[in-house]
PDB file of C-alpha atoms and ligand atoms in Angstrom:
ATOM      1  CA  MET A   1     119.192  -3.406  56.516  1.00  0.00           C
ATOM      2  CA  ILE A   2     121.614  -1.690  53.976  1.00  0.00           C
ATOM      3  CA  LEU A   3     122.627   2.518  55.810  1.00  0.00           C
ATOM      4  CA  ILE A   4     122.671   4.831  53.138  1.00  0.00           C
ATOM      5  CA  LYS A   5     124.124   8.466  53.217  1.00  0.00           C
ATOM      6  CA  ASN A   6     125.257   9.390  49.856  1.00  0.00           C
ATOM      7  CA  SER A   7     122.192  10.457  47.633  1.00  0.00           C
ATOM      8  CA  GLN A   8     123.506   9.339  44.885  1.00  0.00           C
ATOM      9  CA  THR A   9     123.973   6.296  45.872  1.00  0.00           C
ATOM     10  CA  PHE A  10     120.493   6.100  47.194  1.00  0.00           C
ATOM     11  CA  THR A  11     118.689   6.608  44.445  1.00  0.00           C
ATOM     12  CA  ALA A  12     121.038   4.762  42.163  1.00  0.00           C
ATOM     13  CA  LEU A  13     119.621   1.344  44.380  1.00  0.00           C
ATOM     14  CA  ILE A  14     116.216   2.946  44.224  1.00  0.00           C
ATOM     15  CA  LYS A  15     116.628   3.036  40.511  1.00  0.00           C
ATOM     16  CA  GLU A  16     117.437  -0.534  40.716  1.00  0.00           C
ATOM     17  CA  GLU A  17     114.915  -2.117  43.162  1.00  0.00           C
ATOM     18  CA  LYS A  18     112.063   0.169  41.152  1.00  0.00           C
ATOM     19  CA  ALA A  19     113.307  -1.417  38.169  1.00  0.00           C
ATOM     20  CA  LYS A  20     112.159  -4.889  39.644  1.00  0.00           C
ATOM     21  CA  LYS A  21     108.931  -3.318  39.996  1.00  0.00           C
ATOM     22  CA  VAL A  22     109.077  -3.627  43.567  1.00  0.00           C
ATOM     23  CA  LYS A  23     106.671  -1.794  45.846  1.00  0.00           C
ATOM     24  CA  ILE A  24     108.206   0.593  47.965  1.00  0.00           C
ATOM     25  CA  GLY A  25     106.887   2.135  51.061  1.00  0.00           C
ATOM     26  CA  PHE A  26     109.177   5.122  52.679  1.00  0.00           C
ATOM     27  CA  VAL A  27     109.083   6.579  56.578  1.00  0.00           C
ATOM     28  CA  PRO A  28     110.924  10.147  56.644  1.00  0.00           C
ATOM     29  CA  THR A  29     112.040  10.649  60.429  1.00  0.00           C
ATOM     30  CA  MET A  30     113.936  12.449  62.021  1.00  0.00           C
ATOM     31  CA  GLY A  31     115.721  10.108  64.777  1.00  0.00           C
ATOM     32  CA  ALA A  32     115.153   9.212  68.509  1.00  0.00           C
ATOM     33  CA  LEU A  33     113.065   6.515  67.320  1.00  0.00           C
ATOM     34  CA  HIS A  34     110.864   5.344  69.732  1.00  0.00           C
ATOM     35  CA  ALA A  35     107.641   2.667  69.554  1.00  0.00           C
ATOM     36  CA  GLY A  36     106.007   5.807  67.596  1.00  0.00           C
ATOM     37  CA  HIS A  37     108.622   4.987  65.064  1.00  0.00           C
ATOM     38  CA  LEU A  38     109.112   1.353  64.600  1.00  0.00           C
ATOM     39  CA  SER A  39     104.974   1.317  64.603  1.00  0.00           C
ATOM     40  CA  LEU A  40     105.051   3.423  61.088  1.00  0.00           C
ATOM     41  CA  ILE A  41     107.728   1.099  60.287  1.00  0.00           C
ATOM     42  CA  LYS A  42     105.369  -2.042  61.096  1.00  0.00           C
ATOM     43  CA  PHE A  43     102.598  -0.875  59.142  1.00  0.00           C
ATOM     44  CA  ALA A  44     104.738  -0.112  55.882  1.00  0.00           C
ATOM     45  CA  ARG A  45     105.874  -3.774  55.909  1.00  0.00           C
ATOM     46  CA  GLN A  46     102.182  -4.669  55.795  1.00  0.00           C
ATOM     47  CA  LYS A  47     101.524  -3.348  53.180  1.00  0.00           C
ATOM     48  CA  CYS A  48     104.983  -2.796  50.879  1.00  0.00           C
ATOM     49  CA  GLU A  49     108.171  -5.219  49.436  1.00  0.00           C
ATOM     50  CA  LEU A  50     110.775  -2.403  50.430  1.00  0.00           C
ATOM     51  CA  VAL A  51     110.621  -0.442  53.745  1.00  0.00           C
ATOM     52  CA  VAL A  52     113.157   2.889  53.551  1.00  0.00           C
ATOM     53  CA  CYS A  53     112.982   5.425  56.644  1.00  0.00           C
ATOM     54  CA  SER A  54     115.250   8.507  56.477  1.00  0.00           C
ATOM     55  CA  ILE A  55     116.521   9.519  59.736  1.00  0.00           C
ATOM     56  CA  PHE A  56     117.378  13.152  58.507  1.00  0.00           C
ATOM     57  CA  VAL A  57     117.226  16.356  61.118  1.00  0.00           C
ATOM     58  CA  ASN A  58     115.630  18.920  59.285  1.00  0.00           C
ATOM     59  CA  PRO A  59     117.496  22.488  60.443  1.00  0.00           C
ATOM     60  CA  ILE A  60     115.439  24.834  58.407  1.00  0.00           C
ATOM     61  CA  GLN A  61     112.202  23.062  60.602  1.00  0.00           C
ATOM     62  CA  PHE A  62     113.415  24.518  63.680  1.00  0.00           C
ATOM     63  CA  ASN A  63     112.650  27.717  64.871  1.00  0.00           C
ATOM     64  CA  VAL A  64     114.116  27.407  67.521  1.00  0.00           C
ATOM     65  CA  ALA A  65     118.283  27.195  68.166  1.00  0.00           C
ATOM     66  CA  SER A  66     118.653  25.369  71.322  1.00  0.00           C
ATOM     67  CA  ASP A  67     115.839  23.185  70.239  1.00  0.00           C
ATOM     68  CA  LEU A  68     118.002  22.057  67.555  1.00  0.00           C
ATOM     69  CA  ALA A  69     121.528  22.039  68.885  1.00  0.00           C
ATOM     70  CA  ASN A  70     119.764  19.758  71.469  1.00  0.00           C
ATOM     71  CA  TYR A  71     117.372  17.440  69.111  1.00  0.00           C
ATOM     72  CA  PRO A  72     118.131  13.790  70.154  1.00  0.00           C
ATOM     73  CA  ARG A  73     120.617  11.894  67.708  1.00  0.00           C
ATOM     74  CA  PRO A  74     120.851   7.808  69.384  1.00  0.00           C
ATOM     75  CA  ILE A  75     121.715   6.855  66.200  1.00  0.00           C
ATOM     76  CA  GLU A  76     123.314   3.334  67.249  1.00  0.00           C
ATOM     77  CA  ASN A  77     120.207   3.154  68.826  1.00  0.00           C
ATOM     78  CA  ASP A  78     118.046   3.585  66.546  1.00  0.00           C
ATOM     79  CA  ILE A  79     119.897   1.597  64.115  1.00  0.00           C
ATOM     80  CA  GLN A  80     119.367  -1.196  65.747  1.00  0.00           C
ATOM     81  CA  LEU A  81     116.281  -0.568  66.175  1.00  0.00           C
ATOM     82  CA  LEU A  82     115.585  -0.594  62.755  1.00  0.00           C
ATOM     83  CA  VAL A  83     117.596  -3.550  61.650  1.00  0.00           C
ATOM     84  CA  GLN A  84     115.362  -5.317  65.260  1.00  0.00           C
ATOM     85  CA  GLU A  85     112.504  -3.978  63.326  1.00  0.00           C
ATOM     86  CA  GLY A  86     112.722  -5.480  59.099  1.00  0.00           C
ATOM     87  CA  CYS A  87     113.056  -1.681  57.830  1.00  0.00           C
ATOM     88  CA  ASP A  88     115.211  -2.887  54.187  1.00  0.00           C
ATOM     89  CA  ILE A  89     117.423   0.629  53.906  1.00  0.00           C
ATOM     90  CA  LEU A  90     117.430   3.442  55.916  1.00  0.00           C
ATOM     91  CA  PHE A  91     118.963   6.849  54.246  1.00  0.00           C
ATOM     92  CA  HIS A  92     120.854   9.080  56.696  1.00  0.00           C
ATOM     93  CA  PRO A  93     122.467  12.277  55.094  1.00  0.00           C
ATOM     94  CA  GLU A  94     124.385  14.637  56.256  1.00  0.00           C
ATOM     95  CA  VAL A  95     122.682  18.170  55.841  1.00  0.00           C
ATOM     96  CA  ASP A  96     125.405  19.422  53.371  1.00  0.00           C
ATOM     97  CA  GLU A  97     124.161  16.082  51.562  1.00  0.00           C
ATOM     98  CA  ILE A  98     120.396  17.658  51.511  1.00  0.00           C
ATOM     99  CA  TYR A  99     121.357  21.451  51.290  1.00  0.00           C
ATOM    100  CA  VAL A 100     124.212  21.471  48.630  1.00  0.00           C
ATOM    101  CA  ASN A 101     122.806  24.623  47.907  1.00  0.00           C
ATOM    102  CA  GLY A 102     122.786  26.068  51.732  1.00  0.00           C
ATOM    103  CA  LEU A 103     119.823  25.976  54.007  1.00  0.00           C
ATOM    104  CA  VAL A 104     116.695  27.376  51.532  1.00  0.00           C
ATOM    105  CA  LYS A 105     113.250  26.931  52.515  1.00  0.00           C
ATOM    106  CA  ASP A 106     111.042  26.396  49.292  1.00  0.00           C
ATOM    107  CA  SER A 107     107.812  28.438  49.790  1.00  0.00           C
ATOM    108  CA  SER A 108     106.894  28.433  46.420  1.00  0.00           C
ATOM    109  CA  SER A 109     102.965  26.622  47.555  1.00  0.00           C
ATOM    110  CA  ASN A 110     100.437  27.663  49.284  1.00  0.00           C
ATOM    111  CA  PHE A 111      98.378  26.043  51.519  1.00  0.00           C
ATOM    112  CA  GLY A 112      96.281  28.382  52.807  1.00  0.00           C
ATOM    113  CA  ASN A 113      95.265  28.580  56.925  1.00  0.00           C
ATOM    114  CA  LEU A 114      96.329  24.402  56.926  1.00  0.00           C
ATOM    115  CA  THR A 115     100.177  26.218  57.404  1.00  0.00           C
ATOM    116  CA  HIS A 116      99.517  29.465  58.948  1.00  0.00           C
ATOM    117  CA  LEU A 117      96.961  28.297  61.819  1.00  0.00           C
ATOM    118  CA  LEU A 118      97.722  27.115  65.089  1.00  0.00           C
ATOM    119  CA  GLU A 119     101.725  25.476  64.435  1.00  0.00           C
ATOM    120  CA  GLY A 120     102.364  27.830  61.534  1.00  0.00           C
ATOM    121  CA  ALA A 121     101.260  30.832  63.770  1.00  0.00           C
ATOM    122  CA  ILE A 122     103.948  29.687  66.850  1.00  0.00           C
ATOM    123  CA  ARG A 123     106.189  28.300  64.468  1.00  0.00           C
ATOM    124  CA  PRO A 124     106.273  30.325  61.657  1.00  0.00           C
ATOM    125  CA  GLY A 125     108.347  28.859  58.395  1.00  0.00           C
ATOM    126  CA  HIS A 126     108.245  25.700  59.910  1.00  0.00           C
ATOM    127  CA  PHE A 127     106.117  24.175  57.731  1.00  0.00           C
ATOM    128  CA  ASP A 128     108.527  25.309  54.749  1.00  0.00           C
ATOM    129  CA  GLY A 129     111.022  23.764  56.092  1.00  0.00           C
ATOM    130  CA  VAL A 130     108.826  20.658  55.968  1.00  0.00           C
ATOM    131  CA  VAL A 131     107.903  20.781  52.950  1.00  0.00           C
ATOM    132  CA  THR A 132     110.951  21.476  51.329  1.00  0.00           C
ATOM    133  CA  ILE A 133     112.663  18.225  53.002  1.00  0.00           C
ATOM    134  CA  VAL A 134     109.076  15.624  52.305  1.00  0.00           C
ATOM    135  CA  LYS A 135     109.846  17.305  49.012  1.00  0.00           C
ATOM    136  CA  LYS A 136     113.687  16.410  48.416  1.00  0.00           C
ATOM    137  CA  LEU A 137     113.077  13.018  50.264  1.00  0.00           C
ATOM    138  CA  PHE A 138     109.953  12.154  48.134  1.00  0.00           C
ATOM    139  CA  GLN A 139     111.856  13.010  44.720  1.00  0.00           C
ATOM    140  CA  LEU A 140     115.329  11.242  45.886  1.00  0.00           C
ATOM    141  CA  CYS A 141     112.885   7.821  47.290  1.00  0.00           C
ATOM    142  CA  GLU A 142     109.960   7.494  44.756  1.00  0.00           C
ATOM    143  CA  PRO A 143     108.067   5.366  47.225  1.00  0.00           C
ATOM    144  CA  ASP A 144     104.690   3.874  46.259  1.00  0.00           C
ATOM    145  CA  GLU A 145     103.017   4.185  49.341  1.00  0.00           C
ATOM    146  CA  VAL A 146     104.177   6.931  52.786  1.00  0.00           C
ATOM    147  CA  PHE A 147     104.100   7.156  56.931  1.00  0.00           C
ATOM    148  CA  PHE A 148     102.544  10.008  58.411  1.00  0.00           C
ATOM    149  CA  GLY A 149     101.829   9.732  62.270  1.00  0.00           C
ATOM    150  CA  GLN A 150      98.366  11.381  63.481  1.00  0.00           C
ATOM    151  CA  LYS A 151     100.732  12.865  65.761  1.00  0.00           C
ATOM    152  CA  ASP A 152     101.485  15.714  63.912  1.00  0.00           C
ATOM    153  CA  TYR A 153      97.952  15.964  62.277  1.00  0.00           C
ATOM    154  CA  GLN A 154      98.395  19.380  60.565  1.00  0.00           C
ATOM    155  CA  GLN A 155     101.477  17.848  59.213  1.00  0.00           C
ATOM    156  CA  CYS A 156     100.110  14.877  57.410  1.00  0.00           C
ATOM    157  CA  LEU A 157      97.132  17.398  56.174  1.00  0.00           C
ATOM    158  CA  VAL A 158     100.084  19.637  54.804  1.00  0.00           C
ATOM    159  CA  ILE A 159     101.694  16.930  53.240  1.00  0.00           C
ATOM    160  CA  GLU A 160      98.626  15.285  52.506  1.00  0.00           C
ATOM    161  CA  THR A 161      97.890  18.092  50.193  1.00  0.00           C
ATOM    162  CA  LEU A 162     101.799  18.194  48.596  1.00  0.00           C
ATOM    163  CA  ILE A 163     100.982  14.266  47.613  1.00  0.00           C
ATOM    164  CA  GLN A 164      97.978  15.743  45.712  1.00  0.00           C
ATOM    165  CA  ARG A 165      99.209  19.033  43.750  1.00  0.00           C
ATOM    166  CA  ASN A 166     102.590  16.716  43.389  1.00  0.00           C
ATOM    167  CA  PHE A 167     102.751  13.250  44.432  1.00  0.00           C
ATOM    168  CA  PRO A 168      99.757  11.839  42.598  1.00  0.00           C
ATOM    169  CA  ASN A 169     100.718   8.853  42.866  1.00  0.00           C
ATOM    170  CA  ILE A 170     102.362   7.868  45.822  1.00  0.00           C
ATOM    171  CA  VAL A 171      99.994   6.710  48.888  1.00  0.00           C
ATOM    172  CA  PHE A 172      99.632   8.986  51.480  1.00  0.00           C
ATOM    173  CA  ASN A 173      98.675   6.581  55.270  1.00  0.00           C
ATOM    174  CA  ILE A 174      97.809   8.661  58.532  1.00  0.00           C
ATOM    175  CA  CYS A 175      98.895   6.277  61.355  1.00  0.00           C
ATOM    176  CA  PRO A 176      97.549   6.322  64.682  1.00  0.00           C
ATOM    177  CA  ILE A 177      98.933   8.175  67.807  1.00  0.00           C
ATOM    178  CA  LEU A 178     101.700   5.504  69.969  1.00  0.00           C
ATOM    179  CA  ARG A 179     100.900   6.490  73.227  1.00  0.00           C
ATOM    180  CA  GLU A 180     103.271   6.085  76.639  1.00  0.00           C
ATOM    181  CA  GLU A 181     101.148   4.110  79.469  1.00  0.00           C
ATOM    182  CA  ASN A 182     100.054   7.284  81.120  1.00  0.00           C
ATOM    183  CA  GLY A 183      98.406   8.224  77.547  1.00  0.00           C
ATOM    184  CA  LEU A 184     101.246  10.630  76.992  1.00  0.00           C
ATOM    185  CA  ALA A 185     102.198  11.078  73.575  1.00  0.00           C
ATOM    186  CA  MET A 186     104.657   9.165  72.873  1.00  0.00           C
ATOM    187  CA  SER A 187     107.525  12.460  71.476  1.00  0.00           C
ATOM    188  CA  SER A 188     111.357  11.966  70.975  1.00  0.00           C
ATOM    189  CA  ARG A 189     111.403  15.377  72.899  1.00  0.00           C
ATOM    190  CA  ASN A 190     110.048  13.185  75.688  1.00  0.00           C
ATOM    191  CA  ILE A 191     113.268  12.170  77.677  1.00  0.00           C
ATOM    192  CA  ARG A 192     114.018  15.745  78.234  1.00  0.00           C
ATOM    193  CA  LEU A 193     110.648  15.629  81.018  1.00  0.00           C
ATOM    194  CA  SER A 194     111.897  15.221  84.223  1.00  0.00           C
ATOM    195  CA  ALA A 195     110.072  13.158  86.660  1.00  0.00           C
ATOM    196  CA  GLU A 196     108.138  15.227  88.058  1.00  0.00           C
ATOM    197  CA  GLU A 197     106.907  16.827  84.913  1.00  0.00           C
ATOM    198  CA  ARG A 198     106.727  13.426  83.266  1.00  0.00           C
ATOM    199  CA  LYS A 199     104.131  12.828  86.346  1.00  0.00           C
ATOM    200  CA  ILE A 200     101.751  14.722  85.181  1.00  0.00           C
ATOM    201  CA  SER A 201     102.437  14.562  81.406  1.00  0.00           C
ATOM    202  CA  HIS A 202      99.018  12.982  81.738  1.00  0.00           C
ATOM    203  CA  HIS A 203      96.733  15.424  81.772  1.00  0.00           C
ATOM    204  CA  ILE A 204      96.848  16.896  78.025  1.00  0.00           C
ATOM    205  CA  TYR A 205      95.622  12.936  77.216  1.00  0.00           C
ATOM    206  CA  LYS A 206      92.723  13.670  79.991  1.00  0.00           C
ATOM    207  CA  VAL A 207      91.995  16.535  78.894  1.00  0.00           C
ATOM    208  CA  LEU A 208      91.500  15.926  75.370  1.00  0.00           C
ATOM    209  CA  LYS A 209      89.472  12.455  76.304  1.00  0.00           C
ATOM    210  CA  ASP A 210      87.013  14.375  78.435  1.00  0.00           C
ATOM    211  CA  LEU A 211      86.452  16.665  75.141  1.00  0.00           C
ATOM    212  CA  LYS A 212      85.573  13.847  72.865  1.00  0.00           C
ATOM    213  CA  ASP A 213      84.006  12.014  76.357  1.00  0.00           C
ATOM    214  CA  ASN A 214      81.465  15.393  76.244  1.00  0.00           C
ATOM    215  CA  TRP A 215      81.179  15.444  72.833  1.00  0.00           C
ATOM    216  CA  GLN A 216      78.234  15.967  71.166  1.00  0.00           C
ATOM    217  CA  THR A 217      76.342  17.150  74.545  1.00  0.00           C
ATOM    218  CA  GLN A 218      76.558  20.805  75.365  1.00  0.00           C
ATOM    219  CA  HIS A 219      79.684  19.200  78.312  1.00  0.00           C
ATOM    220  CA  TRP A 220      82.250  19.916  75.595  1.00  0.00           C
ATOM    221  CA  GLU A 221      81.746  24.048  76.143  1.00  0.00           C
ATOM    222  CA  ILE A 222      82.806  23.310  79.312  1.00  0.00           C
ATOM    223  CA  ALA A 223      85.325  20.488  78.853  1.00  0.00           C
ATOM    224  CA  LEU A 224      86.833  22.553  76.832  1.00  0.00           C
ATOM    225  CA  LYS A 225      87.129  25.903  79.662  1.00  0.00           C
ATOM    226  CA  ASN A 226      88.478  23.109  81.791  1.00  0.00           C
ATOM    227  CA  ALA A 227      91.365  21.419  79.874  1.00  0.00           C
ATOM    228  CA  ARG A 228      92.223  24.891  79.168  1.00  0.00           C
ATOM    229  CA  HIS A 229      92.763  25.796  82.988  1.00  0.00           C
ATOM    230  CA  ILE A 230      94.315  22.808  83.637  1.00  0.00           C
ATOM    231  CA  LEU A 231      97.282  23.010  81.110  1.00  0.00           C
ATOM    232  CA  SER A 232      97.137  26.868  81.735  1.00  0.00           C
ATOM    233  CA  GLU A 233      98.929  25.375  85.208  1.00  0.00           C
ATOM    234  CA  ALA A 234     103.124  26.227  86.190  1.00  0.00           C
ATOM    235  CA  PRO A 235     104.456  23.090  85.660  1.00  0.00           C
ATOM    236  CA  PHE A 236     102.283  23.332  82.447  1.00  0.00           C
ATOM    237  CA  LYS A 237     102.211  26.677  79.619  1.00  0.00           C
ATOM    238  CA  LEU A 238      99.250  26.647  76.747  1.00  0.00           C
ATOM    239  CA  GLU A 239      99.878  27.493  73.396  1.00  0.00           C
ATOM    240  CA  TYR A 240      96.487  26.431  71.959  1.00  0.00           C
ATOM    241  CA  LEU A 241      94.405  24.116  72.929  1.00  0.00           C
ATOM    242  CA  CYS A 242      91.145  24.501  69.696  1.00  0.00           C
ATOM    243  CA  VAL A 243      88.480  21.884  68.791  1.00  0.00           C
ATOM    244  CA  CYS A 244      88.581  22.305  65.126  1.00  0.00           C
ATOM    245  CA  ASN A 245      87.701  21.160  61.288  1.00  0.00           C
ATOM    246  CA  ALA A 246      89.249  18.370  61.236  1.00  0.00           C
ATOM    247  CA  LYS A 247      89.592  18.337  56.816  1.00  0.00           C
ATOM    248  CA  THR A 248      90.216  22.550  57.898  1.00  0.00           C
ATOM    249  CA  LEU A 249      91.010  23.049  61.019  1.00  0.00           C
ATOM    250  CA  ASP A 250      89.221  26.275  60.959  1.00  0.00           C
ATOM    251  CA  SER A 251      88.004  26.585  65.126  1.00  0.00           C
ATOM    252  CA  ILE A 252      84.360  25.209  64.920  1.00  0.00           C
ATOM    253  CA  ASP A 253      81.662  26.309  68.183  1.00  0.00           C
ATOM    254  CA  ASN A 254      79.335  23.895  67.353  1.00  0.00           C
ATOM    255  CA  PHE A 255      78.785  19.556  67.038  1.00  0.00           C
ATOM    256  CA  GLU A 256      80.415  19.010  63.735  1.00  0.00           C
ATOM    257  CA  ASP A 257      80.589  15.971  63.008  1.00  0.00           C
ATOM    258  CA  ASN A 258      84.141  15.708  61.370  1.00  0.00           C
ATOM    259  CA  ALA A 259      85.989  18.029  64.380  1.00  0.00           C
ATOM    260  CA  ILE A 260      89.304  17.342  66.331  1.00  0.00           C
ATOM    261  CA  ALA A 261      91.034  18.020  68.796  1.00  0.00           C
ATOM    262  CA  LEU A 262      94.809  19.779  69.169  1.00  0.00           C
ATOM    263  CA  VAL A 263      97.258  20.948  71.907  1.00  0.00           C
ATOM    264  CA  ALA A 264     100.668  22.256  71.806  1.00  0.00           C
ATOM    265  CA  VAL A 265     101.839  22.788  75.651  1.00  0.00           C
ATOM    266  CA  GLN A 266     105.101  24.207  76.695  1.00  0.00           C
ATOM    267  CA  LEU A 267     105.870  21.414  79.952  1.00  0.00           C
ATOM    268  CA  GLY A 268     108.616  22.790  81.878  1.00  0.00           C
ATOM    269  CA  ASN A 269     111.089  23.122  78.990  1.00  0.00           C
ATOM    270  CA  THR A 270     110.058  20.614  76.630  1.00  0.00           C
ATOM    271  CA  ARG A 271     107.361  22.180  73.751  1.00  0.00           C
ATOM    272  CA  LEU A 272     104.443  18.833  73.334  1.00  0.00           C
ATOM    273  CA  ILE A 273     101.699  18.308  70.922  1.00  0.00           C
ATOM    274  CA  ASP A 274      99.125  15.839  70.205  1.00  0.00           C
ATOM    275  CA  ASN A 275      95.301  15.305  69.144  1.00  0.00           C
ATOM    276  CA  ILE A 276      92.178  13.468  69.228  1.00  0.00           C
ATOM    277  CA  LEU A 277      89.786  13.435  67.208  1.00  0.00           C
ATOM    278  CA  LEU A 278      86.817  14.030  68.435  1.00  0.00           C
TER     279      LEU A 278
HETATM  280  P1  AMP B   1     109.586  12.827  63.999  1.00  0.00           P
HETATM  281  O1  AMP B   1     110.690  12.553  63.883  1.00  0.00           O
HETATM  282  O2  AMP B   1     109.445  14.013  64.873  1.00  0.00           O
HETATM  283  O3  AMP B   1     108.980  14.256  62.686  1.00  0.00           O
HETATM  284  O4  AMP B   1     108.062  11.748  63.413  1.00  0.00           O
HETATM  285  C1  AMP B   1     108.793  10.879  62.633  1.00  0.00           C
HETATM  286  C2  AMP B   1     106.877  10.588  61.816  1.00  0.00           C
HETATM  287  O5  AMP B   1     106.726   9.735  63.054  1.00  0.00           O
HETATM  288  C3  AMP B   1     105.892  11.365  61.907  1.00  0.00           C
HETATM  289  O6  AMP B   1     105.232  10.767  60.886  1.00  0.00           O
HETATM  290  C4  AMP B   1     105.638  12.167  62.831  1.00  0.00           C
HETATM  291  O7  AMP B   1     104.088  12.087  63.013  1.00  0.00           O
HETATM  292  C5  AMP B   1     105.301  10.007  64.148  1.00  0.00           C
HETATM  293  N1  AMP B   1     105.669   9.482  64.967  1.00  0.00           N
HETATM  294  C6  AMP B   1     106.212  11.011  65.564  1.00  0.00           C
HETATM  295  N2  AMP B   1     104.547  10.253  67.319  1.00  0.00           N
HETATM  296  C7  AMP B   1     104.789   9.514  67.637  1.00  0.00           C
HETATM  297  C8  AMP B   1     103.296   7.621  67.655  1.00  0.00           C
HETATM  298  N3  AMP B   1     103.982   8.465  68.657  1.00  0.00           N
HETATM  299  N4  AMP B   1     102.349   7.488  67.600  1.00  0.00           N
HETATM  300  C9  AMP B   1     103.133   7.530  65.709  1.00  0.00           C
HETATM  301  N5  AMP B   1     103.770   7.841  65.481  1.00  0.00           N
HETATM  302  C10 AMP B   1     104.438   8.982  65.634  1.00  0.00           C
END
């Protein structure tokens, strides 16, 4: 695997590969890699000849300074995992390599509800930060296909819209959520959970499964009420649990074909999100 930290070196190598008509698959991450991230690399490997991963902890998408400061950065371990997985290029720039003119968010595009509801409401400006970095990375990498995880479902809708508008030649792939044995969605933040929090973390997926199992029957509203109750009890603090239209994220209160349940909780000091298509 080639490790590149410099943007110009990165784009020069990409240009060389593109001249050879090599199909480039791109997996952007913030590192602290786990099996969920590596599954994206596997999907990219299946569809593309050159697999590029980026590791960049994007400061402008964090709302809470301590979350950014405490974000895990085990880069040596990440490099080893990517080598084992057969990744071809790792782009791992420093912050000032990407934000040459300072930490400025691009908020020029309007994504409507997709960036204002749910995560957008709880983390104002978060998606502007995500869109800014994703645009920059797409411009540098010029991928043919990109691979994102359903774990960040709202992010997927935003990126899909960005691609339709600004990068129509990129193929967008949404990949399934990888989970721990107890159902907890894998996340770089999970290492912050205490043993006790880890033990009860299975409730998050369990309530989503309950909703799915009761979808199409009148019992789903009871399941939703129960779920909200379970995830409101300490040490859980419920931020939202919503059943929404899977394309628009508008809240729904009746059975619909294309629906999704999305949840965000604080478990102790750790913020966790998850979702399930109903
Ligand atoms: P992050 O490093 O958290 O920004 O995530 C990088 C990519 O990995 C995003 O597209 C995430 O949606 C995806 N991802 C994170 N967790 C998982 C998971 N448990 N299963 C599959 N993909 C994931």
